[in-house]
Each structure stands twice: as C-alpha cells, then as structure tokens.
Amino acid sequence: MTTITRSRLRPTWDDEPSIAGKLTKAVGLVIMVLVVVFPIYVVVLTSISSGKAINEAGGLVMIPDGFSFQAYAEVLGGGVVVKALLVSIGVTAVGTAISLSVTAMAAYGLSRPGSFLHRPLLFAVLATFLFGPGIIPSYLLVNSLGLIDSYWSLILPGAISAFNLVVLRSFFMGIPGEVIESAKIEGASDFLIFRKIVLPLSKAALAVIGLFYAVSYWNAFFNAMLYLNDSAKWPLQLVLRTYVLDGAPMQTASGTVDASSLGLAAVPVTSVRMAVLVLAMIPVAAIYPFVQRHFIKGVIVGAVKG
Amino acid sequence: MAASSGQTAVDTAVPAAATTRGRRKAGALRTRLRRDWQLLLLTLPALALLLVFHYVPTLGNVIAFQDYSTVDGILGSPWVGFGNFVYLLGDPAFWHAARNTLTITAFQLVFYFPVPIALAILLNSVLRPRLRALIQNVVYLPHFFSWVLVVTVFQDMLGGAGLLAQELDKHGFEGFDLATQPKTFLLLVTAQSVWKDAGWGMIIFLAALSTIDPNLYEASAVDGASRWRRMWHITLPGLRPVIILLLILRLGDALNVGFEQFLIQRSAVGADAAEVIDTYVYWLGLQTADYSIGAAASLFKGVIGLTLILISNKIAHRLGEQGIYQRS
C-alpha cells in the first residue's frame, strides 16, 4: 500500500477550489458530524459524571470534570434495568438466530433458477411487501395463539423480513452457477451445497443481514408494548420509554429513583437516566464497526440487483 | 448437469408408457419435485412463518365488515357490511388523523427529502478516502438507534429540562420545552427523521454518484465549465433516475409516517398535533377495544396505500424507470 498524496487524488483537470469554497465545505462537513456526535457525546459524558459535576452544570454535562461510574453501578446492581437487559439480549440472540437461518434457507431455496415452484413461492414472499396485515388482526392472532406475555410474541410475528430475504437471495444468485453445478456433478445434495459452499461464500451478506435483524430485535418497542402486559417481562426499549422518556419512578439497586423530579436534590437521577440510554446504544455501537464495511458490498449490490 | 441428465433419463422412459400429455406432464412434475424437494424443504419454514403471521392476519381483516366481539370470534360475530366504514367517514377524529398524516408527509417531502441528496453531494467531494469513510460511518450510526432512543435524546437536548433550556437559563433567558410544543411538532419530528435517517438515506445517492462517468467531468472542465455548472449539468442529472424513483416510492408510502415516532410522542404534545392514522387505529382499536372500527380504518389506509403503490409503479414504468417490482 502506497500512501496517496493529495495531488494524485485531485484529477489534473480539476482546479483547486477557492478558499471560501473550501471553508464552506469544511464547515458543512463539521456540522454534519457534530450534529450526530454531539448529543451522543453529551449523553455518554453525563452518564459517567459525578453528581457534583452534574450539579455544577445544572443538568447535562458538556465539559468533563471528574468521572464516576456510580450511575452504572446503580443501574446494573439490580432492579428493572438488569432484567430488561437480559430480556433484550435473549430475545435478540434467539430471534436473530431464528430469523437469519430461516431467511438464509429460504433465500437459497428460492435462488436456483428453474427450480420447482420457485416462481409462485417467490411471488408469495414478494406479495408481503405490498400490504401489511394491520395491527388489530395481528394482535387478535397473537392473542388467539396464546402468545400474549410470551417472549415468542416478540420474535415470531416479525421473524421474516421479505426485504432481507430478497437481498440475500440476489446475493446467492450472484454466486457463479458453475460452482454449484460442479458440486452437483460430484453428487452433493442441495443441503450440502448450501452448508459447505453457499454459506461460507456469503459471510459478508450474512453479517449485514444478521445485523439488520439483530438491530430490529434490539430496537423493537411496539411488539413488546402490544403483547407484553406483564411489566416484569419488559425489554430495554420499553423500560427506556417508561422510565427514562416518560419519567416514571424506577426501581434500582438502592431503591426507587424518581426520575420525574429533576430538581437539584435529585440530580444523580440524570446520570442514571443517561446510563440507561447509553446501555441501549452500546450493543449497536459495538457491533456496528465490524459490520459497516460490508454495507456497500452486502446491501447495495443485493438491493440494486434485486 | 446431474439434474438434467436425470430428467432426460425419465423423459425417455416415460413416453413409451405415457399416452396422454397430461400423464407425461404429471411425470415431469414428479421428477422436478424429486429433484428439488430439498430446495422446497429449505423454503418451508419461512413460508410457514409468513403464512401464519402475515397471510392469516391479513384474512383476519374481515372483522372490518363485522361487529366483532372477542367472545363470539370471527365465525360468530354478526356481519354489518360497510357499516364500520360509514361510521369512520363520519368521524371527525379520523379525518383529523388523515389530514395530519398527509400534512406530515408533505412537510417531510420538502424538508427531509433533499437532505440526503445534499449530504451525498457534499460527502462525494471529500477526496481523502480515510476521512470520507470516517464521516460516512459516523452519520450512518443513528439509523440503527431505536425511535425511543432518538426521541429521548431529542428530549434531553431540546426538552424542558434539556441542554438547550439549561444553557438559555444559565444566560438569563427563559428556557422553553420544544419537546411538548404542538406548534413546532412538525419541525421536531422532521428534525428527528433527519438526525436518524438522512445519513443512511445518503447511501443510495452515493452509489448513484459513483456510477457517473468521470470523463463527463473532465470533458466539461476542459471546456471551461465551472464547479457549479458541473454540479448542475452533470451531477444532478446523474442522480435524476434515483431521485425520481425515490419520489415515486414515497408516494406509495404517503400514509405511512413513522408509527412509533408518533405513538411515543403523542402524550407529550397531544393528539391534536401527533395523531396520525396509525395512532388513531391503535387508540381506537386496541385501547378502547373497538376492534372492528380500528380494523376498518387500517384496511382503509391499506387499500389506499396499495392503490398509491400501484399507481406510482405505473408512473415509474411510463417514465421508463424500473419501478418497485420488475416485470421479469
């Protein structure tokens, strides 16, 4: 790898922009990044600030002044947040495993040109794009299946995304047919080809689709609100809404924290709220860097061809 | 190869016995089934899930034509024809929700839609690959946060006890709560959408920009076109097909504004500003257990949405674009 100099990056026919132009562009880009980063920075910083720093800032902290992980100790020491975290992690892990394997299987099953029935079945999948069943019949169905207050109600109704299936299918179709044909000649079954050839060749696409599923399970709020009456089973997003956004009193390690009174006396509450917010961000921010480099390869390619 | 040779083997064996075309066809089907049963088996779980959790509840929409009661179920509840729809069309709250939905869509079309295009053009002009990748990854990130989180972050920045109010207060101004103002709610939700999704929406425009032939830029630069003229005459026309396609898709999606986003904020700003068709369905259908009316409202929305999708797809084909689905 040679380092690319700036003069080589700019084509020779393109003249340097004016100073004013450069400045405008730089300001635009800085604003673009700051708008995203600044709120996250403030939230994270406040969550690790000491009560004293929060008091002095009068609420959210912009300039660090001593750190304290008191809020995390409080939140993770027990109570409603820990339970919700475990529920969210469990639902995300199980849901993603189910969704990804079922989607990948179907995507391969529908990806061989000329296979038996693949056109009508593909149409049945694509038709789900055009209309949604609506929340009321869905609710009544989940209710009549006895899934209310069951974690399966968070997983099964949205387990298959037709979009993800189509993206993965077009990725599979991009695998050279000769590879699969020659395996067939060697006597490999479709199961074997799927497991030994198609899956290993599609790691990038599987990673991206897996991330999409994982994020949708982690972020799912409405299904939980609809199907879980029992607040002891709530996932993190519902806890976030109820205690952090709406400010209901929250049970933590050292007793009840009343997030609705944001006077000076209750200032540590701010850091507790911010800590919950950060906990909801962490998994996404942690997986994201490993998967983002596949975005273009895994998704644009699939979406454009699909 | 193995498969096709299997087929010819049977094909040559069958004609001797088969006297009618029908029997031969049945034989061919059986061969194909024997050849492809593993593929079908792989597809089965996904189809089963779609059948149970998509197709069955879609059929469940028949309760829109009933006076549904949970005790009697779908089979036992009395049919009322279009009664629920008549009620709906006479309900001012429904029209209010519909009007809100369309206002929000129109507003976002003007103030949200161009943002990803502008961002893509701006970012495309960054020459250093490292810097570019860094900025790209930062602005994609909020797309992966949930609506609850985004709304909470906005409340902490602009709400009554938020950062803006706190800073204003410190400098002797009266702080105000932007998170609960019905008047500026439209601006607030659009700002939230921009924060969450503009970066992600940029991807498709960046992809389109990368397909524009650099020779065009070179030729026009040699001919003396300025930077701005090149953007106007090459970059924007290059993006045109994608822009048109997304506008058309947006039309089909006109009645779907972010459901969660509005549901979460409905209590803070009040139903007057935040009620959209989806939240109307939710409150009427599930909170007051008026299942049939709620289903009717959602079916009404679904049918109009589907019609808009089909119309926009037609327009897409007329304009020579690919449209939402390809005829293949």
XYZ file of C-alpha atoms in Angstrom:
634
model
C 0.000 0.000 0.000
C 1.430 3.329 -1.021
C 0.199 6.471 0.580
C -1.865 8.564 -1.766
C -0.835 12.168 -1.934
C -3.413 14.882 -2.254
C -2.230 15.988 -5.656
C -2.784 12.482 -7.015
C -6.291 12.393 -5.567
C -7.395 15.519 -7.349
C -7.590 14.961 -11.106
C -5.282 17.248 -13.064
C -8.141 18.919 -14.928
C -9.812 19.908 -11.681
C -8.520 23.171 -10.250
C -8.245 23.799 -6.521
C -11.439 25.259 -5.091
C -11.316 28.786 -3.708
C -10.551 29.352 -0.047
C -14.140 30.391 0.597
C -15.410 27.280 -1.135
C -13.104 25.051 0.890
C -14.168 26.766 4.070
C -17.871 26.359 3.341
C -17.362 22.700 2.596
C -15.359 22.133 5.754
C -17.960 23.911 7.872
C -20.715 21.830 6.249
C -18.910 18.573 6.975
C -18.052 19.563 10.535
C -21.681 20.495 11.233
C -22.822 17.208 9.721
C -20.563 15.202 12.021
C -21.163 17.361 15.099
C -24.941 17.115 14.802
C -24.612 13.353 15.096
C -21.764 13.166 17.572
C -22.556 15.990 19.985
C -25.787 14.607 21.512
C -24.190 11.186 21.901
C -21.143 12.770 23.498
C -23.240 14.708 25.994
C -25.297 11.667 26.907
C -22.263 9.443 27.431
C -20.375 12.111 29.347
C -23.290 12.836 31.654
C -23.731 9.145 32.378
C -20.151 8.919 33.683
C -20.099 12.238 35.512
C -20.139 12.637 39.246
C -23.129 14.145 40.975
C -21.049 17.208 41.727
C -20.233 17.815 38.064
C -23.876 17.417 37.123
C -24.888 19.842 39.837
C -22.437 22.433 38.625
C -23.511 22.073 35.018
C -27.141 22.364 36.061
C -28.137 19.175 34.254
C -26.331 17.705 31.271
C -22.559 17.865 31.245
C -20.617 19.237 28.299
C -17.161 19.593 29.828
C -15.773 16.631 31.785
C -14.989 17.269 35.453
C -14.180 14.050 37.243
C -15.640 10.685 36.370
C -17.875 8.383 38.308
C -19.409 5.090 37.361
C -21.894 5.384 40.191
C -24.822 5.526 37.780
C -23.846 2.262 36.115
C -23.317 0.572 39.454
C -26.774 1.791 40.454
C -28.451 0.622 37.266
C -26.583 -2.656 36.869
C -26.709 -3.543 40.562
C -30.170 -4.997 40.189
C -33.729 -3.992 39.603
C -35.697 -3.376 36.494
C -32.890 -2.449 34.100
C -30.882 -5.632 34.590
C -33.941 -7.760 33.961
C -34.792 -5.753 30.855
C -31.246 -6.030 29.564
C -31.328 -9.794 29.940
C -34.675 -9.987 28.158
C -33.434 -7.801 25.311
C -30.220 -9.773 24.925
C -32.075 -13.084 24.995
C -34.750 -12.038 22.525
C -32.154 -10.510 20.214
C -29.918 -13.598 20.287
C -32.679 -16.167 19.808
C -34.605 -14.018 17.337
C -31.585 -13.240 15.195
C -30.542 -16.894 15.109
C -34.024 -17.969 14.003
C -34.529 -15.142 11.518
C -31.136 -15.427 9.931
C -31.202 -19.205 9.495
C -34.780 -19.320 8.222
C -34.151 -16.406 5.850
C -30.901 -17.868 4.526
C -32.508 -21.272 3.950
C -35.426 -19.788 2.059
C -33.180 -17.418 0.142
C -31.159 -20.371 -1.120
C -34.272 -22.443 -1.755
C -35.639 -19.715 -3.993
C -32.372 -18.803 -5.650
C -31.852 -21.701 -8.057
C -33.214 -20.682 -11.452
C -35.776 -23.058 -12.879
C -36.334 -24.979 -9.663
C -39.733 -26.482 -8.952
C -42.394 -23.955 -7.858
C -39.835 -21.233 -7.147
C -41.736 -18.564 -9.080
C -45.091 -18.806 -7.276
C -43.336 -19.141 -3.919
C -41.167 -16.114 -4.608
C -44.284 -14.220 -5.553
C -45.887 -15.225 -2.250
C -42.884 -13.712 -0.459
C -42.812 -10.546 -2.562
C -46.551 -10.004 -2.152
C -45.990 -9.383 1.547
C -44.226 -6.158 0.512
C -47.420 -4.729 -0.860
C -49.653 -4.887 2.164
C -49.291 -5.281 5.900
C -51.832 -7.268 7.863
C -52.594 -4.381 10.212
C -52.061 -4.264 13.936
C -55.523 -5.315 15.032
C -55.802 -8.650 13.204
C -52.170 -9.323 14.175
C -52.964 -8.636 17.794
C -56.034 -10.870 17.683
C -53.996 -13.661 16.077
C -51.198 -13.478 18.639
C -53.850 -13.382 21.315
C -55.672 -16.438 19.989
C -52.395 -18.351 19.654
C -51.904 -17.757 23.370
C -48.666 -15.849 22.849
C -49.615 -12.800 24.909
C -46.996 -12.318 27.633
C -44.761 -14.871 25.941
C -41.367 -13.859 24.577
C -42.256 -15.685 21.350
C -44.658 -12.855 20.588
C -41.602 -10.606 20.217
C -39.900 -12.994 17.813
C -42.297 -14.931 15.601
C -44.587 -12.234 14.137
C -41.711 -10.303 12.631
C -39.255 -13.152 12.158
C -39.101 -12.896 8.365
C -38.371 -9.694 6.550
C -39.180 -10.111 2.871
C -36.705 -7.341 2.100
C -33.838 -9.171 3.798
C -34.843 -12.390 2.085
C -34.777 -10.763 -1.341
C -31.422 -9.094 -0.700
C -29.879 -12.355 0.447
C -31.415 -14.225 -2.484
C -29.902 -11.891 -5.027
C -26.576 -12.232 -3.263
C -26.824 -16.036 -3.529
C -27.752 -15.722 -7.187
C -24.514 -13.837 -7.730
C -22.525 -16.934 -6.743
C -21.294 -18.448 -10.039
C -23.646 -21.215 -11.155
C -20.661 -23.316 -12.278
C -19.522 -23.776 -8.699
C -22.891 -25.177 -7.701
C -23.305 -27.241 -10.864
C -19.932 -28.868 -10.443
C -20.744 -29.744 -6.845
C -23.966 -31.298 -8.126
C -21.989 -33.430 -10.558
C -19.844 -34.602 -7.682
C -23.072 -35.801 -6.159
C -23.545 -33.139 -3.480
C -27.112 -32.604 -2.299
C -28.634 -29.122 -2.070
C -28.352 -29.286 1.715
C -24.648 -29.941 1.437
C -24.109 -27.248 -1.203
C -25.965 -24.755 0.957
C -23.912 -25.567 4.022
C -20.483 -26.103 2.508
C -20.438 -23.712 -0.442
C -23.131 -21.055 -0.336
C -22.937 -20.093 3.339
C -19.126 -19.800 3.519
C -19.102 -17.677 0.358
C -21.716 -15.297 1.749
C -20.245 -14.266 5.067
C -20.373 -10.551 4.255
C -24.021 -10.618 3.246
C -24.956 -12.816 6.204
C -23.183 -10.435 8.575
C -25.101 -7.453 7.264
C -28.475 -9.176 7.217
C -27.720 -10.550 10.677
C -27.012 -7.025 11.902
C -30.264 -5.768 10.397
C -32.217 -8.484 12.183
C -30.334 -8.021 15.445
C -30.914 -4.268 15.376
C -34.599 -4.696 14.683
C -34.978 -7.105 17.610
C -32.943 -4.913 19.911
C -34.926 -1.826 18.964
C -38.355 -3.457 18.883
C -40.657 -1.476 21.045
C -44.121 -1.722 19.634
C -44.471 -5.515 19.703
C -43.409 -5.547 23.331
C -45.839 -2.792 24.209
C -48.620 -4.601 22.409
C -48.056 -8.162 23.535
C -46.449 -7.945 26.988
C -48.847 -6.863 29.676
C -46.574 -8.110 32.423
C -44.099 -5.291 33.143
C -41.671 -7.781 34.705
C -41.036 -9.142 31.194
C -40.317 -5.816 29.536
C -37.319 -5.460 27.222
C -34.982 -2.481 27.445
C -36.755 -0.230 24.921
C -39.951 -0.335 26.917
C -38.035 0.417 30.100
C -36.385 3.304 28.294
C -39.733 4.698 27.224
C -41.455 4.263 30.547
C -38.758 5.310 32.992
C -36.416 7.494 31.005
C -38.643 9.237 28.485
C -41.869 9.402 30.458
C -40.072 9.718 33.777
C -41.882 7.084 35.838
C -40.196 6.159 39.166
C -37.642 3.437 38.558
C -36.526 0.590 40.785
C -32.726 0.323 41.033
C -30.137 -1.224 43.302
C -30.508 1.292 46.099
C -34.243 1.722 45.916
C -36.632 3.779 43.864
C -35.272 6.614 41.771
C -37.835 9.215 40.907
C -36.801 10.497 37.520
C -39.687 12.939 37.210
C -38.372 15.350 39.803
C -35.343 16.891 38.188
C -34.607 19.429 40.871
C -31.111 19.850 42.303
C -31.629 17.296 45.026
C -32.381 14.588 42.500
C -29.534 15.419 40.156
C -27.846 11.987 40.214
C -31.068 10.836 38.579
C -29.877 12.475 35.384
C -26.823 10.268 35.269
C -28.980 7.207 35.913
C -31.257 8.125 33.015
C -28.274 8.732 30.777
C -26.736 5.413 31.831
C -29.851 3.559 30.682
C -29.724 5.477 27.408
C -26.089 4.506 26.905
C -26.864 0.865 27.684
C -29.426 0.922 24.886
C -26.835 2.366 22.493
C -23.847 0.193 23.382
C -24.656 -3.070 21.571
C -25.463 -1.305 18.313
C -22.377 0.891 18.527
C -20.247 -2.128 19.446
C -21.205 -4.451 16.566
C -21.564 -1.715 14.005
C -17.842 -1.048 13.256
C -17.303 -4.705 12.417
C -20.192 -4.886 10.002
C -20.293 -1.454 8.433
C -17.521 -2.202 5.949
C -19.773 -4.826 4.401
C -22.687 -2.428 3.929
C -21.890 -1.426 0.393
C -20.786 -4.899 -0.662
C -23.572 -6.775 1.044
C -26.508 -4.482 0.601
C -26.160 -2.113 -2.300
C -25.117 -4.962 -4.555
C -28.076 -7.035 -3.425
C -30.586 -4.205 -3.484
C -29.545 -2.912 -6.883
C -29.710 -6.326 -8.457
C -32.902 -7.303 -6.632
C -25.873 -31.337 -15.193
C -26.688 -34.261 -12.999
C -30.209 -32.956 -12.679
C -30.803 -32.505 -16.370
C -29.408 -35.904 -17.199
C -31.787 -37.357 -14.626
C -34.605 -35.604 -16.356
C -33.715 -36.901 -19.802
C -33.466 -40.410 -18.461
C -37.014 -40.220 -17.181
C -38.207 -38.311 -20.213
C -37.067 -41.073 -22.489
C -38.510 -43.719 -20.221
C -41.897 -42.098 -19.828
C -43.076 -41.565 -23.441
C -43.229 -45.287 -24.058
C -45.741 -45.690 -21.274
C -47.457 -42.300 -21.392
C -50.143 -41.987 -23.974
C -51.551 -38.586 -22.994
C -49.815 -35.266 -22.486
C -51.330 -34.956 -19.054
C -49.654 -38.039 -17.754
C -46.337 -37.011 -19.147
C -46.707 -33.614 -17.515
C -47.512 -35.221 -14.197
C -44.459 -37.385 -14.575
C -42.303 -34.336 -15.274
C -43.689 -32.613 -12.217
C -42.883 -35.615 -10.106
C -39.350 -35.638 -11.488
C -38.894 -31.969 -10.721
C -40.304 -32.484 -7.267
C -37.892 -35.361 -6.694
C -35.050 -33.207 -7.987
C -35.909 -30.078 -5.994
C -37.527 -31.355 -2.796
C -34.557 -30.210 -0.733
C -34.917 -26.655 -2.014
C -38.606 -26.729 -1.176
C -37.885 -28.064 2.279
C -35.417 -25.223 2.876
C -38.042 -22.690 1.862
C -40.740 -24.226 4.014
C -40.049 -22.641 7.447
C -40.009 -19.117 6.022
C -43.219 -19.739 4.109
C -44.875 -21.213 7.168
C -43.982 -18.116 9.211
C -45.247 -15.777 6.508
C -48.423 -17.806 6.161
C -49.221 -17.792 9.877
C -48.090 -14.285 10.793
C -48.777 -12.430 7.574
C -51.409 -14.108 5.448
C -53.671 -15.324 8.247
C -53.945 -11.895 9.949
C -54.444 -10.307 6.533
C -57.517 -12.508 6.154
C -58.426 -11.503 9.693
C -59.201 -8.059 8.324
C -62.699 -9.375 7.552
C -63.619 -8.192 11.034
C -63.749 -4.725 9.465
C -67.063 -5.854 7.987
C -68.314 -7.287 11.263
C -69.407 -6.132 14.651
C -66.594 -8.172 16.131
C -66.701 -9.378 19.673
C -63.919 -11.406 21.268
C -66.451 -13.747 22.843
C -68.050 -14.801 19.559
C -64.888 -14.730 17.424
C -64.756 -14.173 13.687
C -67.158 -17.014 12.918
C -69.804 -15.990 15.416
C -69.787 -12.208 15.102
C -72.573 -10.553 13.098
C -71.856 -9.053 9.692
C -72.538 -5.358 9.265
C -71.429 -4.741 5.675
C -69.827 -1.360 5.225
C -71.286 -0.004 8.468
C -67.899 0.477 10.094
C -66.595 2.393 7.114
C -69.646 4.633 7.156
C -69.034 5.332 10.834
C -65.371 6.030 10.119
C -66.054 8.505 7.340
C -68.411 10.357 9.648
C -65.852 10.545 12.461
C -64.095 13.946 12.570
C -61.219 12.395 14.555
C -60.460 10.048 11.660
C -60.374 12.908 9.179
C -58.197 14.849 11.550
C -55.735 11.949 11.705
C -55.793 11.566 7.916
C -55.157 15.274 7.419
C -52.287 15.196 9.910
C -50.758 12.220 8.130
C -50.829 13.968 4.767
C -49.511 17.242 6.200
C -46.572 15.432 7.766
C -45.823 13.549 4.536
C -45.916 16.757 2.501
C -43.779 18.627 5.002
C -41.174 15.871 5.109
C -41.120 15.712 1.329
C -39.973 19.324 1.218
C -37.751 19.448 4.278
C -36.438 15.915 4.644
C -36.176 14.517 1.138
C -33.469 16.876 -0.242
C -31.200 16.498 2.797
C -29.669 13.102 1.917
C -29.054 14.332 -1.646
C -27.237 17.418 -0.406
C -25.236 15.357 2.102
C -24.276 12.854 -0.576
C -23.034 15.578 -2.923
C -21.114 17.210 -0.098
C -19.525 13.985 1.050
C -18.772 12.916 -2.503
C -16.500 15.927 -2.830
C -14.280 14.702 0.001
C -11.203 13.357 -1.707
C -9.328 11.670 1.104
C -10.702 8.118 1.400
C -9.956 7.724 5.108
C -11.721 10.921 6.100
C -14.602 10.062 3.853
C -15.076 6.621 5.355
C -14.907 8.103 8.854
C -17.592 10.709 8.187
C -19.738 8.146 6.423
C -19.630 5.750 9.351
C -20.460 8.454 11.849
C -23.548 9.684 10.011
C -24.882 6.165 9.362
C -24.903 5.349 13.039
C -28.164 6.997 14.247
C -30.123 4.934 11.742
C -29.516 1.933 13.960
C -30.883 3.549 17.101
C -34.474 2.918 18.077
C -37.134 5.598 17.924
C -37.464 5.545 21.693
C -33.795 6.337 21.967
C -33.893 9.073 19.332
C -36.891 10.740 20.922
C -35.254 10.504 24.348
C -32.048 12.077 23.045
C -34.040 14.904 21.451
C -35.923 15.440 24.657
C -32.638 15.689 26.520
C -31.327 18.220 24.037
C -34.420 20.343 23.395
C -36.887 19.399 26.141
C -37.917 21.347 29.225
C -35.017 20.041 31.325
C -32.780 19.611 28.314
C -29.477 21.073 27.304
C -30.840 23.992 25.294
C -33.191 25.112 28.063
C -30.388 24.675 30.580
C -27.987 26.848 28.574
C -30.619 29.522 27.908
C -31.442 29.541 31.586
C -27.791 29.978 32.505
C -27.546 33.069 30.327
C -30.650 34.602 31.777
C -33.134 33.692 29.102
C -36.396 31.910 29.623
C -35.948 28.238 28.641
C -38.750 26.572 26.784
C -39.752 22.989 26.145
C -39.527 22.262 22.445
C -40.465 18.632 23.005
C -44.021 19.445 24.041
C -44.940 22.237 21.629
C -47.786 21.235 19.282
C -46.980 24.252 17.090
C -43.433 23.187 16.311
C -44.107 19.466 16.419
C -43.836 19.175 12.648
C -40.361 20.689 12.768
C -39.390 18.485 15.681
C -40.362 15.201 14.022
C -38.691 16.248 10.783
C -35.510 17.107 12.662
C -35.678 13.691 14.330
C -36.093 11.991 10.957
C -33.166 13.918 9.535
C -30.975 13.056 12.509
C -31.877 9.398 12.411
C -32.095 8.596 8.717
C -30.591 11.280 6.477
C -27.132 9.724 6.725
C -28.455 6.306 5.860
C -30.604 7.694 3.055
C -27.416 9.129 1.615
C -26.073 5.654 0.730
C -28.191 5.195 -2.347
C -27.251 8.624 -3.706
C -23.572 7.963 -3.063
C -23.922 4.736 -5.028
C -25.585 6.635 -7.869
C -22.856 9.291 -7.796
C -20.161 6.647 -8.098
C -21.682 5.439 -11.372
C -21.384 8.840 -13.077
C -18.684 8.708 -15.736
C -15.707 10.862 -14.610
C -14.944 11.575 -18.275
C -18.006 13.793 -18.347
C -16.500 15.953 -15.617
C -13.160 16.051 -17.324
C -14.606 16.981 -20.703
C -16.743 19.773 -19.276
C -13.859 21.067 -17.156
C -11.676 21.204 -20.246
C -14.479 23.090 -21.976
C -14.335 25.623 -19.186
C -17.398 24.697 -17.102
C -17.172 25.945 -13.538
C -17.548 23.758 -10.486
C -21.177 24.821 -10.054
C -22.061 24.290 -13.670
C -20.605 20.793 -13.499
C -22.791 20.046 -10.487
C -25.845 21.474 -12.208
C -25.328 19.837 -15.590
C -23.673 16.534 -14.703
C -24.128 15.593 -11.039
C -27.814 16.401 -10.656
C -28.886 14.842 -13.972
C -26.845 11.798 -12.969
C -28.905 11.496 -9.799
C -32.199 12.100 -11.578
C -33.290 8.449 -12.020
C -32.715 7.671 -8.332
C -34.446 10.844 -7.208
C -37.487 10.083 -9.361
C -37.613 6.505 -8.181
C -37.475 7.508 -4.521
C -40.121 10.198 -5.029
C -42.409 7.617 -6.559
C -41.786 5.182 -3.738
C -42.552 7.986 -1.321
C -45.951 8.463 -2.936
C -46.802 4.834 -2.306
C -45.720 5.335 1.274
C -47.617 8.590 1.793
C -49.855 7.221 4.547
C -47.030 5.565 6.452
C -45.351 8.096 8.624
C -43.193 6.718 11.428
C -45.678 4.954 13.666
C -43.501 4.511 16.737
C -42.174 8.035 16.481
C -45.678 9.447 16.801
C -47.010 6.937 19.264
C -44.184 7.707 21.679
C -44.687 11.467 21.495
C -48.452 11.526 21.309
C -48.943 12.027 25.025
C -46.310 14.772 25.235
C -47.675 17.043 22.512
C -51.276 15.918 22.499
C -53.421 14.179 19.914
C -54.116 17.410 18.082
C -50.655 17.543 16.570
C -49.436 13.969 16.827
C -52.443 11.877 15.799
C -51.802 10.028 12.539
C -53.852 7.239 11.010
C -51.713 4.557 12.631
C -52.032 6.019 16.116
C -55.757 6.513 15.532
C -56.038 2.796 14.711
C -54.042 1.924 17.793
C -56.017 4.016 20.230
C -59.414 3.249 18.839
C -58.791 -0.397 18.058
C -56.725 -1.600 20.956
C -57.087 0.913 23.755
C -60.851 1.197 23.565
C -61.180 -2.360 22.163
C -63.216 -1.130 19.216
C -61.608 -3.850 17.093
C -63.868 -3.636 14.059
C -63.662 0.129 13.596
C -59.904 0.023 14.083
C -59.547 -2.764 11.533
C -61.733 -0.792 9.119
C -59.523 2.278 9.500
C -56.375 0.266 8.954
C -57.902 -1.558 5.968
C -58.959 1.778 4.507
C -55.409 3.003 4.861
C -54.010 -0.231 3.445
C -56.217 -0.141 0.358
C -55.371 3.495 -0.384
C -51.686 2.755 0.221
C -51.781 -0.242 -2.132
C -53.567 1.831 -4.790
C -50.930 4.541 -4.465
C -48.155 1.957 -4.808
C -49.718 0.521 -7.963
C -50.330 3.987 -9.426
C -46.798 5.117 -8.666
C -45.407 1.935 -10.141
C -47.408 2.586 -13.286
C -45.950 6.098 -13.456
C -42.496 4.617 -12.927
C -42.916 2.276 -15.868
C -44.253 5.114 -18.014
C -41.188 7.193 -17.207
C -39.031 4.292 -18.248
C -37.802 3.613 -14.718
C -37.612 0.191 -13.174
C -40.398 0.754 -10.711
C -40.868 -1.107 -7.481
C -41.043 -4.552 -8.947
C -39.615 -5.562 -12.240
C -41.552 -7.424 -14.840
C -39.272 -10.370 -15.425
